[in-house]
XYZ file of C-alpha atoms in Angstrom:
408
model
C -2.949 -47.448 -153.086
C -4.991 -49.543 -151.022
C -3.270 -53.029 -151.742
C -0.267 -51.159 -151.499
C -0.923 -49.890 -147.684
C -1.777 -53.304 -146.345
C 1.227 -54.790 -148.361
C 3.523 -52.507 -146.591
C 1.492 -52.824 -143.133
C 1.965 -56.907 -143.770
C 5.783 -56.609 -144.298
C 6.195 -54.350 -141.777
C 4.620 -56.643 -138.962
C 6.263 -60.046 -141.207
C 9.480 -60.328 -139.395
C 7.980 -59.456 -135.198
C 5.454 -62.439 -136.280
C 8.401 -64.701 -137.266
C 10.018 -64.039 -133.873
C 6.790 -64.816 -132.202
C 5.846 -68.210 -134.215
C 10.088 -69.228 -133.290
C 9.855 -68.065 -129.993
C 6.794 -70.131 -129.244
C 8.427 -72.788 -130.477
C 11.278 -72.651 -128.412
C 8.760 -72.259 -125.051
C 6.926 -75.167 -126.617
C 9.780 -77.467 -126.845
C 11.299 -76.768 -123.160
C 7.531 -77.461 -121.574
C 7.777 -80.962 -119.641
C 4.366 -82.462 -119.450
C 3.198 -80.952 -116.156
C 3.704 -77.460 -116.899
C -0.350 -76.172 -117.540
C -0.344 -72.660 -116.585
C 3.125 -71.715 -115.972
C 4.977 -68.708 -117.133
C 6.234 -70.268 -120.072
C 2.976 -71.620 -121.339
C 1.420 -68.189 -121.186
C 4.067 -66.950 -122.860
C 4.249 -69.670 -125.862
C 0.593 -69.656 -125.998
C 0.743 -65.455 -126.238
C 3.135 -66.043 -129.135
C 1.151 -68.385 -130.769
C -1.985 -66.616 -131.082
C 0.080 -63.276 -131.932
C 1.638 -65.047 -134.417
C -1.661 -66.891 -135.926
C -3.576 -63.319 -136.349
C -2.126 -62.898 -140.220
C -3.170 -63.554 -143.320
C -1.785 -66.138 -146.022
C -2.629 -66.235 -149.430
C -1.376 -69.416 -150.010
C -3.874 -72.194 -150.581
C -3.815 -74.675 -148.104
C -3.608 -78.162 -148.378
C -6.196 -80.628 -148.592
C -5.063 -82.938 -146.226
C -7.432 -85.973 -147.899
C -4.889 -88.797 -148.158
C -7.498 -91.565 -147.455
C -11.171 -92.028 -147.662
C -13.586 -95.325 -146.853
C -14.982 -97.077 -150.112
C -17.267 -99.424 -149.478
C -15.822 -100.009 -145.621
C -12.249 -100.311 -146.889
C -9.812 -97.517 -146.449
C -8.133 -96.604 -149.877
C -5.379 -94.188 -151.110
C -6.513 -90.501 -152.510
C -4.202 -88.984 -154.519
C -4.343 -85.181 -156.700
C -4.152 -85.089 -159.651
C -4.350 -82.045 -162.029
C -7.174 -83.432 -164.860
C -6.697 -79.627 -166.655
C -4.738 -76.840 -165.699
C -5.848 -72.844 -167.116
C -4.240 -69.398 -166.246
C -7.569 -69.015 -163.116
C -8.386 -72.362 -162.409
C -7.305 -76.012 -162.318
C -9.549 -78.800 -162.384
C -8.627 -80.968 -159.530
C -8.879 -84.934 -159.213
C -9.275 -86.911 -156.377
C -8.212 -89.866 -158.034
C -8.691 -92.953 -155.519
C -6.812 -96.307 -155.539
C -9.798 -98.436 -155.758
C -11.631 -100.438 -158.807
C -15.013 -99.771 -157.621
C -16.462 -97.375 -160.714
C -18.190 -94.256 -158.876
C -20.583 -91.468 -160.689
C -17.887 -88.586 -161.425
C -18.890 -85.348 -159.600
C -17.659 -81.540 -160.599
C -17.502 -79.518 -157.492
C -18.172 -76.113 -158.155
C -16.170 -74.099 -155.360
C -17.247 -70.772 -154.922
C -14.605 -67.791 -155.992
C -15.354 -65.272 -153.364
C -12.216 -64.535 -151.347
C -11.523 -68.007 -149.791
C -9.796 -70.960 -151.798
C -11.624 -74.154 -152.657
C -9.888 -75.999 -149.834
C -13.136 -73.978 -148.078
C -15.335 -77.353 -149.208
C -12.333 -79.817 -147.978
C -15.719 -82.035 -145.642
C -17.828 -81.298 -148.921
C -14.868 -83.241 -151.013
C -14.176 -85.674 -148.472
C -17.856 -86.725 -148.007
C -18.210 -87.040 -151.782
C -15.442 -89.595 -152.245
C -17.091 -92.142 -150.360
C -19.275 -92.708 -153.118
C -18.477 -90.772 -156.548
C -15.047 -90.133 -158.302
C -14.715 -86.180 -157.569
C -13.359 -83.130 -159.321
C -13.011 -79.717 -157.956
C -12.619 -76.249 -159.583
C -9.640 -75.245 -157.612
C -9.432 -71.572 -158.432
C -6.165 -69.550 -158.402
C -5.029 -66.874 -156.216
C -5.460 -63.636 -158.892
C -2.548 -62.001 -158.081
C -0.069 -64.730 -158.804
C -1.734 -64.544 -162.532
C 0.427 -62.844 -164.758
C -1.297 -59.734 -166.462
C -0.917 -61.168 -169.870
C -3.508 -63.783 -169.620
C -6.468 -61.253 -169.408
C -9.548 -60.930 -167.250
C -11.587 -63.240 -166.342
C -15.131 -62.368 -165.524
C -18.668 -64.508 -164.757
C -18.828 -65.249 -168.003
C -15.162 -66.594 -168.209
C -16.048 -68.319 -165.218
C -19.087 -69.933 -166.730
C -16.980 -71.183 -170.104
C -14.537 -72.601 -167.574
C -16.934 -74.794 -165.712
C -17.919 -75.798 -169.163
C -14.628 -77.301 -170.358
C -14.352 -78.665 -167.063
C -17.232 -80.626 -167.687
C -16.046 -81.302 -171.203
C -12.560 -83.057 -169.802
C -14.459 -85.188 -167.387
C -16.749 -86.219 -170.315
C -20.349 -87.821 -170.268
C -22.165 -89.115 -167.229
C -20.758 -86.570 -165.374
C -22.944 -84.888 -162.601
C -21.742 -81.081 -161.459
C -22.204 -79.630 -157.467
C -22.210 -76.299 -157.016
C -22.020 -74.756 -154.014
C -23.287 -70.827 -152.833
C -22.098 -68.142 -155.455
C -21.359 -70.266 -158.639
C -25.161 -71.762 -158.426
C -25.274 -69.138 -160.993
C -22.940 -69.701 -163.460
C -23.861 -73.465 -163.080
C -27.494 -73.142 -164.103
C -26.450 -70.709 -166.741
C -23.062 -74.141 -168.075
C -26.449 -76.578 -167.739
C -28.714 -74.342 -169.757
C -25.949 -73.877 -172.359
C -24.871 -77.198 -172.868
C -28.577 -78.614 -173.031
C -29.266 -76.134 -175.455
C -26.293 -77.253 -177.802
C -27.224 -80.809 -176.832
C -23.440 -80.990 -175.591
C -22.900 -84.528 -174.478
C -21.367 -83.615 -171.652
C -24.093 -81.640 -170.085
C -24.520 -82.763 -166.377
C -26.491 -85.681 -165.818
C -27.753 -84.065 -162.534
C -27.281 -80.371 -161.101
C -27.156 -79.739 -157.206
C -27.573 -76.241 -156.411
C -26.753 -75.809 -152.663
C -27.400 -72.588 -150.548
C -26.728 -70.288 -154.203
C -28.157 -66.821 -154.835
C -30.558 -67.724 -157.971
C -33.101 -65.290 -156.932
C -31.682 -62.589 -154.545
C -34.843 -60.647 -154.624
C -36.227 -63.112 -152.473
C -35.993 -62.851 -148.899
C -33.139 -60.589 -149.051
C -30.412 -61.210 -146.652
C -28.433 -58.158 -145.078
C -25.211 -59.378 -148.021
C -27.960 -58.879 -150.877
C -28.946 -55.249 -148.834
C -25.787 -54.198 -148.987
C -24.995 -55.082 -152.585
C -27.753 -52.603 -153.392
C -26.870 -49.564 -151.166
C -24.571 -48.297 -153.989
C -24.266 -48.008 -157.588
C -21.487 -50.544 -159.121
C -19.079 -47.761 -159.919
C -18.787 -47.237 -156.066
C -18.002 -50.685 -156.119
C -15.426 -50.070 -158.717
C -14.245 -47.153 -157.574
C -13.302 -48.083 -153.647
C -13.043 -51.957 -153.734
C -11.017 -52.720 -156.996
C -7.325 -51.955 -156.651
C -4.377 -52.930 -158.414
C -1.658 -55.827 -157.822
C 1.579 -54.233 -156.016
C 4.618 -55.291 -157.054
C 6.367 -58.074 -156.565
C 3.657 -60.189 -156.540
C 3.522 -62.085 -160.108
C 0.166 -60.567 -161.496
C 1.787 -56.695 -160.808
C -0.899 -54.190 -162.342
C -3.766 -56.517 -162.592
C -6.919 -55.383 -161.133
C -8.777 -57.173 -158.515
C -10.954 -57.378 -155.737
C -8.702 -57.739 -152.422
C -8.975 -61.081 -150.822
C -8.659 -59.305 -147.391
C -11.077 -56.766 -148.327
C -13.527 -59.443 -148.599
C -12.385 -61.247 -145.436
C -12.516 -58.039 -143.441
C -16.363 -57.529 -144.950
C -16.827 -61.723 -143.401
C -15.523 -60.897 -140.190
C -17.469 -57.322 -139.640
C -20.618 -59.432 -139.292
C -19.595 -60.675 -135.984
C -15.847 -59.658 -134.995
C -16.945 -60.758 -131.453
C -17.199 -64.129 -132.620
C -13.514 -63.752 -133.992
C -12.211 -62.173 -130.765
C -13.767 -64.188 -128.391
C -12.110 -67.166 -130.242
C -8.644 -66.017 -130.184
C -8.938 -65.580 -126.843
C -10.304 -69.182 -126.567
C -7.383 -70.392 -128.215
C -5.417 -68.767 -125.438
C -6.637 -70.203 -123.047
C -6.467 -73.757 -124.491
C -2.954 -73.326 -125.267
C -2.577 -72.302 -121.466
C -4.669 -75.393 -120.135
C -2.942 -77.658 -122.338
C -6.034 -78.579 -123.812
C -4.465 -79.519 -127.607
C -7.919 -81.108 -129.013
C -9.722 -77.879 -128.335
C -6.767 -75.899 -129.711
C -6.631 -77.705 -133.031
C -10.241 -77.145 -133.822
C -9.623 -73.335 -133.492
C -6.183 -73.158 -135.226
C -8.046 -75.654 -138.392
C -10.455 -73.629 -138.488
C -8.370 -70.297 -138.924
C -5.452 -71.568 -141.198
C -8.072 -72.178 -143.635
C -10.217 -68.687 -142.576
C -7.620 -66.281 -142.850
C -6.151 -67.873 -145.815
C -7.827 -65.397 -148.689
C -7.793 -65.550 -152.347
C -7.925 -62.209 -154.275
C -10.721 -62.162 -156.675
C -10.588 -60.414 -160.884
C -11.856 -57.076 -160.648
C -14.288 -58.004 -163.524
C -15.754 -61.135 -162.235
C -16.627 -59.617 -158.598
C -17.992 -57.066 -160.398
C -20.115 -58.994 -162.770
C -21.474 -60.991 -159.963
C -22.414 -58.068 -157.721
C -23.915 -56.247 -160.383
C -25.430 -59.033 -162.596
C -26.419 -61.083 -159.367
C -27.229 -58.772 -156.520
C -28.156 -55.844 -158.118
C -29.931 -56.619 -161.290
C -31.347 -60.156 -160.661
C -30.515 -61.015 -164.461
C -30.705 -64.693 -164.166
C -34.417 -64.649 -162.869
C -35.838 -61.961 -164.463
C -34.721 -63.824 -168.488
C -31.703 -61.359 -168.841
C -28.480 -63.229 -168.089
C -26.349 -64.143 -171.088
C -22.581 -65.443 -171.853
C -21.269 -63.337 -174.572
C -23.839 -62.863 -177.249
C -25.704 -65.896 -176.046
C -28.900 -65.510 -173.880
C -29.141 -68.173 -171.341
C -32.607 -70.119 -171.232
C -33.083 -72.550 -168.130
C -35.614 -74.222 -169.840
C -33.551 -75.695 -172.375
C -32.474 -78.203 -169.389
C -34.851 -81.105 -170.037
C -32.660 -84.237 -169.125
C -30.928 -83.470 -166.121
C -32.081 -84.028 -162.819
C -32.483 -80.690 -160.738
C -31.476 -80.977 -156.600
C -31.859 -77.511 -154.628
C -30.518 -77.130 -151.013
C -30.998 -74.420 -148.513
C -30.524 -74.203 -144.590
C -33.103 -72.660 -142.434
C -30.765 -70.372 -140.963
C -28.978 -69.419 -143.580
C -27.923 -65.266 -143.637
C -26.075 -64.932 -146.957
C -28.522 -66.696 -148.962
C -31.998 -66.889 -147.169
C -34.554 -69.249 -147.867
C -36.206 -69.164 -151.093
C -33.293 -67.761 -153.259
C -31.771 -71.340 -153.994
C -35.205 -72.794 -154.944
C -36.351 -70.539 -157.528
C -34.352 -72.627 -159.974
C -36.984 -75.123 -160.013
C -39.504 -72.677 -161.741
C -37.080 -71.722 -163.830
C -36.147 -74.795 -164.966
C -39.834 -75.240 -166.206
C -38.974 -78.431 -168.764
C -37.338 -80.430 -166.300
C -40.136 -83.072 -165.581
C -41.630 -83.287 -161.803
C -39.587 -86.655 -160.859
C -36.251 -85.314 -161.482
C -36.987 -82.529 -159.330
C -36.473 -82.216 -155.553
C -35.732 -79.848 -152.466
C -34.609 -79.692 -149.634
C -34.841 -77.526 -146.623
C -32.621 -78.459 -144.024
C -33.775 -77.206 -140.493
C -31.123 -76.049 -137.917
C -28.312 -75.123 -140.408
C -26.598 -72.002 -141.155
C -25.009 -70.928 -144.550
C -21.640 -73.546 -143.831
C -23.859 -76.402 -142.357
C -25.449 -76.636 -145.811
C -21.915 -78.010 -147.148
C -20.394 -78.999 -143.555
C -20.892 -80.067 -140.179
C -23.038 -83.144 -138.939
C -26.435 -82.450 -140.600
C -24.947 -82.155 -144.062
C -23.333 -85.746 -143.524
C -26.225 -87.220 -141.828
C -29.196 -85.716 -143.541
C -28.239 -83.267 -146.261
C -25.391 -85.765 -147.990
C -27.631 -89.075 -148.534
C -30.341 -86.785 -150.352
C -27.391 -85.319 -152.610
C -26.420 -88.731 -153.095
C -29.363 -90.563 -154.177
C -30.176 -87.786 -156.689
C -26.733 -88.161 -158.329
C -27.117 -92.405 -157.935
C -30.505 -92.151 -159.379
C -29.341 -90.242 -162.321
C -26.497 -91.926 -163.072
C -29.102 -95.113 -163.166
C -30.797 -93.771 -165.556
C -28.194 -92.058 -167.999
């Protein structure tokens, strides 16, 4: 009933938003040069912003047609290197003959689309051949293909691995930290030649009983049925997964933006009064920001609620209970790959502390191909984006993947 309501609420408001976006346009088109804060650019900018406050749930588009290699500007083109019913594993594949460490991106499936790390994957190419989990929007996945839960997810980033081949080195980025450490463990354990060469954990919830952030608090004010019972609902028709269950990408968003809807407002009306000014630059940077923001992913009822429960609640992967089927996952089976952990100062979702308890974990990993880093001044998002993580977070994940490579 729930997914149902805001479907109807969507359509219902679909067709006054059209007539906004086309009306702005029109205003926009008749505006000669001089015309900053006439009638008609209030009114275009007023049907702008009325139209931008939706949601898609589309994923965007990259955008990365060109990257610097090596101070020459070459051609990046997608590529699908493995398709699956949830997931595809996405190649930047870059004109250029210069042979670069390939890198598995592990994007985070939590009510955004991967397209969320677009400055992660577009720092990365400088210097490695990259591949990103691009996860599917659940509800366009037909019933008929089954769930797909944490461990699904963690057999998925295992074959991802597997198609890349040997010498790879994997990324992972907030929630899959997890099911990263738990693909490493296995595939050491099975002495998989494909097992990561190096593993770069980067502002992930390892340990969530440390230092426990007002998310982790929150995850443990009710039992998971709650969860179940008033967050899962089912796909309305005529979306192409009809029936299946899943966690609401707009349920998720609305949870984001609750944390600081002033923020949210006080931007809107920013971009207002850009639009009004004329001021394009500043406009862009707000309407970037929110094309990607508002465009939400809906999550598989079992996986969200294998990760709240088995993450948040129950701390399985630190306390020597986490397994993947029947199989019990063992960090210290990693012995050969090199271990990088990542955390921002001022990071709310996943404090300091949480990300770093992977290096006791990982207790057979030898002491120099281990290393941290705490990044002062950043947030959760400046761990991944922003200047500090290409200034002074990027050349550390770099020379832990270039040493590695070196030595494999």
């Amino acid at each position: 009933m729930l997914y149902r309501a805001y479907q109807n609420n969507a359509d219902l408001l679909s067709p006054s938003r059209l007539a906004a976006q086309h009306l702005g346009n029109v205003a926009n088109a008749l505006w000669p040069a001089s015309t900053e804060r006439s009638i008609a650019r209030s009114f275009a900018a007023a049907m702008e912003v009325y139209s931008r406050m939706r949601l898609t749930h589309s994923r965007p588009a990259y955008g990365i047609e060109r990257v610097e290699v090596d101070g020459e500007a070459v051609a990046v083109t997608e590529e699908a290197a493995l398709v699956s019913p949830f997931g595809t594993l996405l190649h930047f594949r870059k004109d250029t003959r210069a042979v670069q460490p390939p890198v598995l991106l592990a994007a985070p499936l939590s009510g955004h689309f991967a397209t969320l790390l677009r400055e992660t994957v577009r720092t990365l190419l400088h210097d490695h051949d990259v591949y990103v989990t691009d996860w599917h929007n659940a509800r366009d996945v037909p019933l008929w293909h089954g769930g797909f839960g944490l461990d699904d997810y963690t057999r998925q980033l295992i074959r991802f691995l597997e198609t890349i081949g040997p010498g790879a080195h994997m990324v992972a980025v907030c929630q899959p930290c997890v099911a990263a450490l738990a693909a490493t463990a296995l595939m050491a354990e099975d002495d998989n030649p494909a097992a990561p060469s190096s593993l770069t954990l980067m502002a992930g919830p390892v340990d969530c009983r440390v230092n426990p952030t007002l998310v982790n608090k929150l995850a443990n004010e009710r039992p998971i049925d709650w969860f179940e019972r008033n967050l899962i609902s089912r796909v309305p028709w005529p979306h192409v997964g009809v029936m299946r269950r899943v966690y609401p990408g707009f349920l998720q968003l609305a949870a984001f933006m609750s944390m600081n809807p002033e923020r949210h407002k006080q931007q809107f009306i920013k971009l207002y009064e850009h639009l009004v000014d004329g001021e394009t630059d500043q406009a862009d940077t707000i309407r970037h920001f929110y094309d990607e923001y508002l465009a939400v992913n809906d999550l598989p009822a079992e996986f969200y609620l294998q990760t709240v429960e088995r993450v948040f609640q129950t701390y399985d992967l630190p306390r020597g209970a986490l397994t993947v089927g029947d199989r019990k996952v063992d960090p210290s089976s990693i012995r050969r790959t090199a271990l990088l952990t990542v955390e921002g100062e001022r990071d709310d979702i996943c404090a300091v502390g949480q990300t770093v308890a992977a290096q006791d974990l990982c207790m057979s990993i030898r002491p120099y191909l281990k290393t941290h880093h705490l990044q002062a001044g950043v947030g959760h998002y400046g761990v991944f984006s922003g200047s500090k993580w290409n200034t002074q977070i990027y050349p550390r994940v770099r020379e832990v993947i270039h040493t590695a490579h070196e030595l494999y």
